JSON list of C-alpha atoms and ligand atoms in Angstrom, two decimals:
[
{"chain": "D", "resi": 1, "resn": "UNK", "atom": "CA", "xyz": [0.09, -0.03, 0.10]},
{"chain": "D", "resi": 2, "resn": "UNK", "atom": "CA", "xyz": [1.37, 3.39, -0.98]},
{"chain": "D", "resi": 3, "resn": "UNK", "atom": "CA", "xyz": [1.20, 6.09, 1.85]},
{"chain": "D", "resi": 4, "resn": "UNK", "atom": "CA", "xyz": [-1.40, 8.63, 1.72]},
{"chain": "D", "resi": 5, "resn": "UNK", "atom": "CA", "xyz": [0.64, 11.40, 0.65]},
{"chain": "D", "resi": 6, "resn": "UNK", "atom": "CA", "xyz": [-2.20, 14.01, 1.17]},
{"chain": "D", "resi": 7, "resn": "UNK", "atom": "CA", "xyz": [-2.17, 13.18, 4.69]},
{"chain": "D", "resi": 8, "resn": "UNK", "atom": "CA", "xyz": [1.66, 13.35, 5.02]},
{"chain": "D", "resi": 9, "resn": "UNK", "atom": "CA", "xyz": [1.51, 16.89, 3.42]},
{"chain": "D", "resi": 10, "resn": "UNK", "atom": "CA", "xyz": [-0.99, 17.90, 6.14]},
{"chain": "D", "resi": 11, "resn": "UNK", "atom": "CA", "xyz": [1.11, 16.72, 8.74]},
{"chain": "D", "resi": 12, "resn": "UNK", "atom": "CA", "xyz": [4.29, 18.31, 7.57]},
{"chain": "D", "resi": 13, "resn": "UNK", "atom": "CA", "xyz": [2.27, 21.45, 7.34]},
{"chain": "D", "resi": 14, "resn": "UNK", "atom": "CA", "xyz": [1.44, 21.12, 11.00]},
{"chain": "D", "resi": 15, "resn": "UNK", "atom": "CA", "xyz": [5.12, 20.45, 11.77]},
{"chain": "D", "resi": 16, "resn": "UNK", "atom": "CA", "xyz": [6.23, 23.62, 10.09]},
{"chain": "D", "resi": 17, "resn": "UNK", "atom": "CA", "xyz": [3.79, 25.58, 12.26]},
{"chain": "D", "resi": 18, "resn": "UNK", "atom": "CA", "xyz": [5.09, 23.83, 15.47]},
{"chain": "D", "resi": 19, "resn": "UNK", "atom": "CA", "xyz": [8.70, 24.79, 14.28]},
{"chain": "D", "resi": 20, "resn": "UNK", "atom": "CA", "xyz": [7.65, 28.54, 14.19]},
{"chain": "D", "resi": 21, "resn": "UNK", "atom": "CA", "xyz": [7.14, 28.73, 10.65]},
{"chain": "D", "resi": 22, "resn": "UNK", "atom": "CA", "xyz": [4.54, 30.05, 8.38]},
{"chain": "D", "resi": 23, "resn": "UNK", "atom": "CA", "xyz": [3.61, 27.36, 6.00]},
{"chain": "D", "resi": 24, "resn": "UNK", "atom": "CA", "xyz": [1.69, 30.11, 3.83]},
{"chain": "D", "resi": 25, "resn": "UNK", "atom": "CA", "xyz": [4.74, 32.04, 3.07]},
{"chain": "D", "resi": 26, "resn": "UNK", "atom": "CA", "xyz": [6.10, 31.80, -0.56]},
{"chain": "D", "resi": 27, "resn": "UNK", "atom": "CA", "xyz": [8.98, 29.42, -0.14]},
{"chain": "D", "resi": 28, "resn": "UNK", "atom": "CA", "xyz": [7.05, 26.96, 1.96]},
{"chain": "D", "resi": 29, "resn": "UNK", "atom": "CA", "xyz": [3.87, 26.82, -0.24]},
{"chain": "D", "resi": 30, "resn": "UNK", "atom": "CA", "xyz": [4.79, 23.61, -1.92]},
{"chain": "D", "resi": 31, "resn": "UNK", "atom": "CA", "xyz": [7.15, 22.16, 0.87]},
{"chain": "D", "resi": 32, "resn": "UNK", "atom": "CA", "xyz": [4.71, 19.83, 2.40]},
{"chain": "D", "resi": 33, "resn": "UNK", "atom": "CA", "xyz": [3.70, 18.25, -1.02]},
{"chain": "D", "resi": 34, "resn": "UNK", "atom": "CA", "xyz": [7.51, 18.07, -1.74]},
{"chain": "D", "resi": 35, "resn": "UNK", "atom": "CA", "xyz": [8.37, 16.56, 1.59]},
{"chain": "D", "resi": 36, "resn": "UNK", "atom": "CA", "xyz": [5.48, 13.91, 1.18]},
{"chain": "D", "resi": 37, "resn": "UNK", "atom": "CA", "xyz": [6.66, 12.93, -2.27]},
{"chain": "D", "resi": 38, "resn": "UNK", "atom": "CA", "xyz": [10.25, 12.70, -1.32]},
{"chain": "D", "resi": 39, "resn": "UNK", "atom": "CA", "xyz": [9.48, 10.57, 1.92]},
{"chain": "D", "resi": 40, "resn": "UNK", "atom": "CA", "xyz": [7.30, 8.33, -0.44]},
{"chain": "D", "resi": 41, "resn": "UNK", "atom": "CA", "xyz": [10.20, 7.69, -2.59]},
{"chain": "D", "resi": 42, "resn": "UNK", "atom": "CA", "xyz": [12.70, 7.46, 0.24]},
{"chain": "D", "resi": 43, "resn": "UNK", "atom": "CA", "xyz": [10.76, 4.70, 1.85]},
{"chain": "D", "resi": 44, "resn": "UNK", "atom": "CA", "xyz": [9.54, 2.77, -1.35]},
{"chain": "D", "resi": 45, "resn": "UNK", "atom": "CA", "xyz": [12.04, 0.13, -0.86]},
{"chain": "D", "resi": 46, "resn": "UNK", "atom": "CA", "xyz": [9.93, -1.08, 2.09]},
{"chain": "D", "resi": 47, "resn": "UNK", "atom": "CA", "xyz": [6.96, -1.59, -0.29]},
{"chain": "D", "resi": 48, "resn": "UNK", "atom": "CA", "xyz": [9.05, -3.07, -3.09]},
{"chain": "D", "resi": 49, "resn": "UNK", "atom": "CA", "xyz": [8.65, -6.72, -4.14]},
{"chain": "D", "resi": 50, "resn": "UNK", "atom": "CA", "xyz": [11.95, -8.59, -4.00]},
{"chain": "D", "resi": 51, "resn": "UNK", "atom": "CA", "xyz": [11.01, -10.87, -7.02]},
{"chain": "D", "resi": 52, "resn": "UNK", "atom": "CA", "xyz": [10.13, -7.84, -9.12]},
{"chain": "D", "resi": 53, "resn": "UNK", "atom": "CA", "xyz": [13.50, -6.19, -8.11]},
{"chain": "D", "resi": 54, "resn": "UNK", "atom": "CA", "xyz": [15.45, -9.25, -9.04]},
{"chain": "D", "resi": 55, "resn": "UNK", "atom": "CA", "xyz": [13.58, -9.97, -12.04]},
{"chain": "D", "resi": 56, "resn": "UNK", "atom": "CA", "xyz": [15.19, -12.84, -13.77]},
{"chain": "D", "resi": 57, "resn": "UNK", "atom": "CA", "xyz": [18.79, -11.13, -13.76]},
{"chain": "D", "resi": 58, "resn": "UNK", "atom": "CA", "xyz": [20.39, -14.26, -12.26]},
{"chain": "D", "resi": 59, "resn": "UNK", "atom": "CA", "xyz": [22.59, -16.33, -14.67]},
{"chain": "D", "resi": 60, "resn": "UNK", "atom": "CA", "xyz": [23.99, -19.76, -14.62]},
{"chain": "D", "resi": 61, "resn": "UNK", "atom": "CA", "xyz": [27.85, -19.63, -14.37]},
{"chain": "D", "resi": 62, "resn": "UNK", "atom": "CA", "xyz": [30.01, -22.49, -13.56]},
{"chain": "D", "resi": 63, "resn": "UNK", "atom": "CA", "xyz": [32.67, -20.68, -11.20]},
{"chain": "D", "resi": 64, "resn": "UNK", "atom": "CA", "xyz": [33.92, -20.80, -7.74]},
{"chain": "D", "resi": 65, "resn": "UNK", "atom": "CA", "xyz": [35.79, -17.46, -7.90]},
{"chain": "D", "resi": 66, "resn": "UNK", "atom": "CA", "xyz": [34.90, -14.83, -5.67]},
{"chain": "D", "resi": 67, "resn": "UNK", "atom": "CA", "xyz": [32.77, -11.87, -7.27]},
{"chain": "D", "resi": 68, "resn": "UNK", "atom": "CA", "xyz": [33.46, -8.54, -6.03]},
{"chain": "D", "resi": 69, "resn": "UNK", "atom": "CA", "xyz": [31.23, -5.34, -6.80]},
{"chain": "D", "resi": 70, "resn": "UNK", "atom": "CA", "xyz": [32.70, -2.28, -5.03]},
{"chain": "D", "resi": 71, "resn": "UNK", "atom": "CA", "xyz": [31.62, 1.11, -4.33]},
{"chain": "D", "resi": 72, "resn": "UNK", "atom": "CA", "xyz": [27.75, 0.83, -4.83]},
{"chain": "D", "resi": 73, "resn": "UNK", "atom": "CA", "xyz": [26.33, 4.15, -3.65]},
{"chain": "D", "resi": 74, "resn": "UNK", "atom": "CA", "xyz": [24.07, 3.98, -0.63]},
{"chain": "D", "resi": 75, "resn": "UNK", "atom": "CA", "xyz": [21.59, 6.58, 0.38]},
{"chain": "D", "resi": 76, "resn": "UNK", "atom": "CA", "xyz": [19.29, 5.66, 3.33]},
{"chain": "D", "resi": 77, "resn": "UNK", "atom": "CA", "xyz": [17.63, 7.27, 6.14]},
{"chain": "D", "resi": 78, "resn": "UNK", "atom": "CA", "xyz": [18.55, 6.70, 9.79]},
{"chain": "D", "resi": 79, "resn": "UNK", "atom": "CA", "xyz": [15.57, 5.35, 11.56]},
{"chain": "D", "resi": 80, "resn": "UNK", "atom": "CA", "xyz": [16.58, 7.22, 14.92]},
{"chain": "D", "resi": 81, "resn": "UNK", "atom": "CA", "xyz": [16.45, 10.66, 13.43]},
{"chain": "D", "resi": 82, "resn": "UNK", "atom": "CA", "xyz": [15.07, 10.15, 9.91]},
{"chain": "D", "resi": 83, "resn": "UNK", "atom": "CA", "xyz": [18.16, 11.86, 8.65]},
{"chain": "D", "resi": 84, "resn": "UNK", "atom": "CA", "xyz": [20.28, 10.64, 5.71]},
{"chain": "D", "resi": 85, "resn": "UNK", "atom": "CA", "xyz": [23.17, 8.39, 6.04]},
{"chain": "D", "resi": 86, "resn": "UNK", "atom": "CA", "xyz": [25.18, 7.76, 2.92]},
{"chain": "D", "resi": 87, "resn": "UNK", "atom": "CA", "xyz": [28.30, 6.04, 1.60]},
{"chain": "D", "resi": 88, "resn": "UNK", "atom": "CA", "xyz": [29.48, 3.09, -0.25]},
{"chain": "D", "resi": 89, "resn": "UNK", "atom": "CA", "xyz": [28.61, -0.68, -0.09]},
{"chain": "D", "resi": 90, "resn": "UNK", "atom": "CA", "xyz": [30.99, -3.39, -1.12]},
{"chain": "D", "resi": 91, "resn": "UNK", "atom": "CA", "xyz": [29.60, -6.84, -1.85]},
{"chain": "D", "resi": 92, "resn": "UNK", "atom": "CA", "xyz": [31.49, -10.13, -2.40]},
{"chain": "D", "resi": 93, "resn": "UNK", "atom": "CA", "xyz": [30.17, -13.55, -2.99]},
{"chain": "D", "resi": 94, "resn": "UNK", "atom": "CA", "xyz": [31.37, -17.03, -4.01]},
{"chain": "D", "resi": 95, "resn": "UNK", "atom": "CA", "xyz": [28.72, -18.33, -6.36]},
{"chain": "D", "resi": 96, "resn": "UNK", "atom": "CA", "xyz": [27.33, -21.91, -6.40]},
{"chain": "D", "resi": 97, "resn": "UNK", "atom": "CA", "xyz": [26.28, -22.05, -10.07]},
{"chain": "D", "resi": 98, "resn": "UNK", "atom": "CA", "xyz": [24.43, -18.93, -10.37]},
{"chain": "D", "resi": 99, "resn": "UNK", "atom": "CA", "xyz": [25.59, -15.20, -10.45]},
{"chain": "D", "resi": 100, "resn": "UNK", "atom": "CA", "xyz": [23.77, -11.88, -10.36]},
{"chain": "D", "resi": 101, "resn": "UNK", "atom": "CA", "xyz": [23.85, -9.29, -13.18]},
{"chain": "D", "resi": 102, "resn": "UNK", "atom": "CA", "xyz": [25.92, -6.48, -11.75]},
{"chain": "D", "resi": 103, "resn": "UNK", "atom": "CA", "xyz": [23.15, -3.85, -11.78]},
{"chain": "D", "resi": 104, "resn": "UNK", "atom": "CA", "xyz": [20.90, -5.82, -9.75]},
{"chain": "D", "resi": 105, "resn": "UNK", "atom": "CA", "xyz": [23.34, -5.78, -6.82]},
{"chain": "D", "resi": 106, "resn": "UNK", "atom": "CA", "xyz": [22.70, -2.06, -6.86]},
{"chain": "D", "resi": 107, "resn": "UNK", "atom": "CA", "xyz": [19.05, -2.45, -7.26]},
{"chain": "D", "resi": 108, "resn": "UNK", "atom": "CA", "xyz": [19.04, -4.72, -4.12]},
{"chain": "D", "resi": 109, "resn": "UNK", "atom": "CA", "xyz": [20.97, -2.15, -2.12]},
{"chain": "D", "resi": 110, "resn": "UNK", "atom": "CA", "xyz": [18.72, 0.55, -3.29]},
{"chain": "D", "resi": 111, "resn": "UNK", "atom": "CA", "xyz": [15.59, -1.64, -2.09]},
{"chain": "D", "resi": 112, "resn": "UNK", "atom": "CA", "xyz": [16.99, -2.11, 1.41]},
{"chain": "D", "resi": 113, "resn": "UNK", "atom": "CA", "xyz": [18.05, 1.37, 1.60]},
{"chain": "D", "resi": 114, "resn": "UNK", "atom": "CA", "xyz": [15.10, 3.12, 0.73]},
{"chain": "D", "resi": 115, "resn": "UNK", "atom": "CA", "xyz": [13.53, 2.92, 4.21]},
{"chain": "D", "resi": 116, "resn": "UNK", "atom": "CA", "xyz": [14.08, 3.79, 7.84]},
{"chain": "D", "resi": 117, "resn": "UNK", "atom": "CA", "xyz": [17.11, 2.04, 8.34]},
{"chain": "D", "resi": 118, "resn": "UNK", "atom": "CA", "xyz": [20.12, 1.08, 10.75]},
{"chain": "D", "resi": 119, "resn": "UNK", "atom": "CA", "xyz": [23.46, 0.63, 8.89]},
{"chain": "D", "resi": 120, "resn": "UNK", "atom": "CA", "xyz": [23.89, -2.56, 10.86]},
{"chain": "D", "resi": 121, "resn": "UNK", "atom": "CA", "xyz": [20.74, -3.91, 9.75]},
{"chain": "D", "resi": 122, "resn": "UNK", "atom": "CA", "xyz": [20.98, -2.75, 6.03]},
{"chain": "D", "resi": 123, "resn": "UNK", "atom": "CA", "xyz": [24.47, -4.54, 5.94]},
{"chain": "D", "resi": 124, "resn": "UNK", "atom": "CA", "xyz": [22.86, -7.93, 7.15]},
{"chain": "D", "resi": 125, "resn": "UNK", "atom": "CA", "xyz": [19.68, -7.70, 5.12]},
{"chain": "D", "resi": 126, "resn": "UNK", "atom": "CA", "xyz": [21.84, -7.17, 1.97]},
{"chain": "D", "resi": 127, "resn": "UNK", "atom": "CA", "xyz": [24.15, -10.40, 2.81]},
{"chain": "D", "resi": 128, "resn": "UNK", "atom": "CA", "xyz": [21.22, -12.43, 3.54]},
{"chain": "D", "resi": 129, "resn": "UNK", "atom": "CA", "xyz": [19.34, -11.62, 0.47]},
{"chain": "D", "resi": 130, "resn": "UNK", "atom": "CA", "xyz": [22.44, -12.10, -1.87]},
{"chain": "D", "resi": 131, "resn": "UNK", "atom": "CA", "xyz": [22.97, -15.28, -0.08]},
{"chain": "D", "resi": 132, "resn": "UNK", "atom": "CA", "xyz": [19.41, -16.70, -0.45]},
{"chain": "D", "resi": 133, "resn": "UNK", "atom": "CA", "xyz": [18.63, -15.35, -3.88]},
{"chain": "D", "resi": 134, "resn": "UNK", "atom": "CA", "xyz": [21.44, -17.20, -5.69]},
{"chain": "D", "resi": 135, "resn": "UNK", "atom": "CA", "xyz": [22.17, -19.88, -3.16]},
{"chain": "D", "resi": 136, "resn": "UNK", "atom": "CA", "xyz": [25.66, -18.61, -2.95]},
{"chain": "D", "resi": 137, "resn": "UNK", "atom": "CA", "xyz": [28.47, -20.48, -1.03]},
{"chain": "D", "resi": 138, "resn": "UNK", "atom": "CA", "xyz": [29.20, -17.42, 0.91]},
{"chain": "D", "resi": 139, "resn": "UNK", "atom": "CA", "xyz": [28.64, -13.56, 0.97]},
{"chain": "D", "resi": 140, "resn": "UNK", "atom": "CA", "xyz": [30.35, -10.74, 2.49]},
{"chain": "D", "resi": 141, "resn": "UNK", "atom": "CA", "xyz": [29.09, -7.19, 2.54]},
{"chain": "D", "resi": 142, "resn": "UNK", "atom": "CA", "xyz": [30.71, -4.01, 3.95]},
{"chain": "D", "resi": 143, "resn": "UNK", "atom": "CA", "xyz": [29.27, -0.72, 4.06]},
{"chain": "D", "resi": 144, "resn": "UNK", "atom": "CA", "xyz": [31.10, 2.78, 4.84]},
{"chain": "D", "resi": 145, "resn": "UNK", "atom": "CA", "xyz": [28.69, 5.48, 5.59]},
{"chain": "D", "resi": 146, "resn": "UNK", "atom": "CA", "xyz": [28.44, 8.86, 7.13]},
{"chain": "D", "resi": 147, "resn": "UNK", "atom": "CA", "xyz": [25.52, 9.88, 9.29]},
{"chain": "D", "resi": 148, "resn": "UNK", "atom": "CA", "xyz": [24.01, 13.45, 8.89]},
{"chain": "D", "resi": 149, "resn": "UNK", "atom": "CA", "xyz": [22.53, 12.93, 12.51]},
{"chain": "D", "resi": 150, "resn": "UNK", "atom": "CA", "xyz": [26.08, 12.81, 13.68]},
{"chain": "D", "resi": 151, "resn": "UNK", "atom": "CA", "xyz": [27.65, 15.38, 11.54]},
{"chain": "D", "resi": 152, "resn": "UNK", "atom": "CA", "xyz": [25.10, 18.01, 11.53]},
{"chain": "D", "resi": 153, "resn": "UNK", "atom": "CA", "xyz": [24.18, 18.05, 15.33]},
{"chain": "D", "resi": 154, "resn": "UNK", "atom": "CA", "xyz": [27.45, 19.48, 16.88]},
{"chain": "D", "resi": 155, "resn": "UNK", "atom": "CA", "xyz": [29.00, 15.97, 17.86]},
{"chain": "D", "resi": 156, "resn": "UNK", "atom": "CA", "xyz": [31.95, 17.45, 15.72]},
{"chain": "D", "resi": 157, "resn": "UNK", "atom": "CA", "xyz": [32.62, 14.20, 14.10]},
{"chain": "D", "resi": 158, "resn": "UNK", "atom": "CA", "xyz": [32.25, 15.47, 10.69]},
{"chain": "D", "resi": 159, "resn": "UNK", "atom": "CA", "xyz": [34.75, 13.28, 9.06]},
{"chain": "D", "resi": 160, "resn": "UNK", "atom": "CA", "xyz": [33.89, 10.06, 11.00]},
{"chain": "D", "resi": 161, "resn": "UNK", "atom": "CA", "xyz": [32.55, 7.03, 8.99]},
{"chain": "D", "resi": 162, "resn": "UNK", "atom": "CA", "xyz": [30.81, 4.14, 10.36]},
{"chain": "D", "resi": 163, "resn": "UNK", "atom": "CA", "xyz": [32.09, 0.86, 8.86]},
{"chain": "D", "resi": 164, "resn": "UNK", "atom": "CA", "xyz": [29.94, -2.24, 9.16]},
{"chain": "D", "resi": 165, "resn": "UNK", "atom": "CA", "xyz": [30.44, -5.74, 7.79]},
{"chain": "D", "resi": 166, "resn": "UNK", "atom": "CA", "xyz": [28.19, -8.91, 7.58]},
{"chain": "D", "resi": 167, "resn": "UNK", "atom": "CA", "xyz": [29.74, -12.21, 6.54]},
{"chain": "D", "resi": 168, "resn": "UNK", "atom": "CA", "xyz": [27.60, -15.39, 5.98]},
{"chain": "D", "resi": 169, "resn": "UNK", "atom": "CA", "xyz": [28.22, -18.96, 4.70]},
{"chain": "D", "resi": 170, "resn": "UNK", "atom": "CA", "xyz": [31.89, -19.66, 3.68]},
{"chain": "D", "resi": 171, "resn": "UNK", "atom": "CA", "xyz": [32.92, -16.19, 4.52]},
{"chain": "D", "resi": 172, "resn": "UNK", "atom": "CA", "xyz": [31.90, -16.68, 7.97]},
{"chain": "D", "resi": 173, "resn": "UNK", "atom": "CA", "xyz": [33.52, -20.33, 8.24]},
{"chain": "D", "resi": 174, "resn": "UNK", "atom": "CA", "xyz": [36.63, -19.60, 6.35]},
{"chain": "D", "resi": 175, "resn": "UNK", "atom": "CA", "xyz": [39.22, -17.01, 7.71]},
{"chain": "D", "resi": 176, "resn": "UNK", "atom": "CA", "xyz": [41.25, -17.17, 4.37]},
{"chain": "D", "resi": 177, "resn": "UNK", "atom": "CA", "xyz": [37.87, -16.40, 2.32]},
{"chain": "D", "resi": 178, "resn": "UNK", "atom": "CA", "xyz": [37.11, -13.66, 4.62]},
{"chain": "D", "resi": 179, "resn": "UNK", "atom": "CA", "xyz": [40.53, -12.01, 4.78]},
{"chain": "D", "resi": 180, "resn": "UNK", "atom": "CA", "xyz": [40.36, -12.29, 0.85]},
{"chain": "D", "resi": 181, "resn": "UNK", "atom": "CA", "xyz": [37.21, -10.21, 0.91]},
{"chain": "D", "resi": 182, "resn": "UNK", "atom": "CA", "xyz": [38.47, -7.82, 3.28]},
{"chain": "D", "resi": 183, "resn": "UNK", "atom": "CA", "xyz": [41.76, -7.26, 1.40]},
{"chain": "D", "resi": 184, "resn": "UNK", "atom": "CA", "xyz": [39.89, -6.87, -1.91]},
{"chain": "D", "resi": 185, "resn": "UNK", "atom": "CA", "xyz": [37.49, -4.20, -0.55]},
{"chain": "D", "resi": 186, "resn": "UNK", "atom": "CA", "xyz": [39.47, -2.88, 2.27]},
{"chain": "D", "resi": 187, "resn": "UNK", "atom": "CA", "xyz": [41.87, -0.58, 0.39]},
{"chain": "D", "resi": 188, "resn": "UNK", "atom": "CA", "xyz": [40.06, 2.81, -0.03]},
{"chain": "D", "resi": 189, "resn": "UNK", "atom": "CA", "xyz": [40.00, 4.38, -3.45]},
{"chain": "D", "resi": 190, "resn": "UNK", "atom": "CA", "xyz": [41.37, 1.35, -5.13]},
{"chain": "A", "resi": 201, "resn": "LIG", "atom": "ZN1", "xyz": [20.61, 8.99, 13.61]}
]
């Protein structure tokens, strides 16, 4: 069910009043409707259907080599403050006969990022869905992100980045596999 954007716009208008603003002034006239539309989009992953997102972009390929996709952009909303956190996601997996079309991994990241999230949970959800969708032998996901709720609220940690990782299957069981993944994604800017 899509959210009722008219109702959200009304609530945003009330919020503006509560913040001491005049929702009738020129610059704010369309703000409630804009915020409602933005929020609908930014939470649309919650209402997306996994099968539709993956479509049929899973291909048969006999390989046991690690597949790595680095630097997938992530934009999400922290559920504690409803403020953005953003950064990069790195995904590695060892297939078991099936691989993803590369763009689908980015779509999956978007699907789980477009909702109220925690970076830790986002990381785990991505590793789990990659694992389950292609029956991989193992998956590793690392997200490096900056949180506006930290950066904008005077904690003075403007350059701090939160790094989370989640490993499942052989990435969890095999230290060598895990270390290979971390070595491949760990060097920034490479
Ligand atoms: Zn926050």
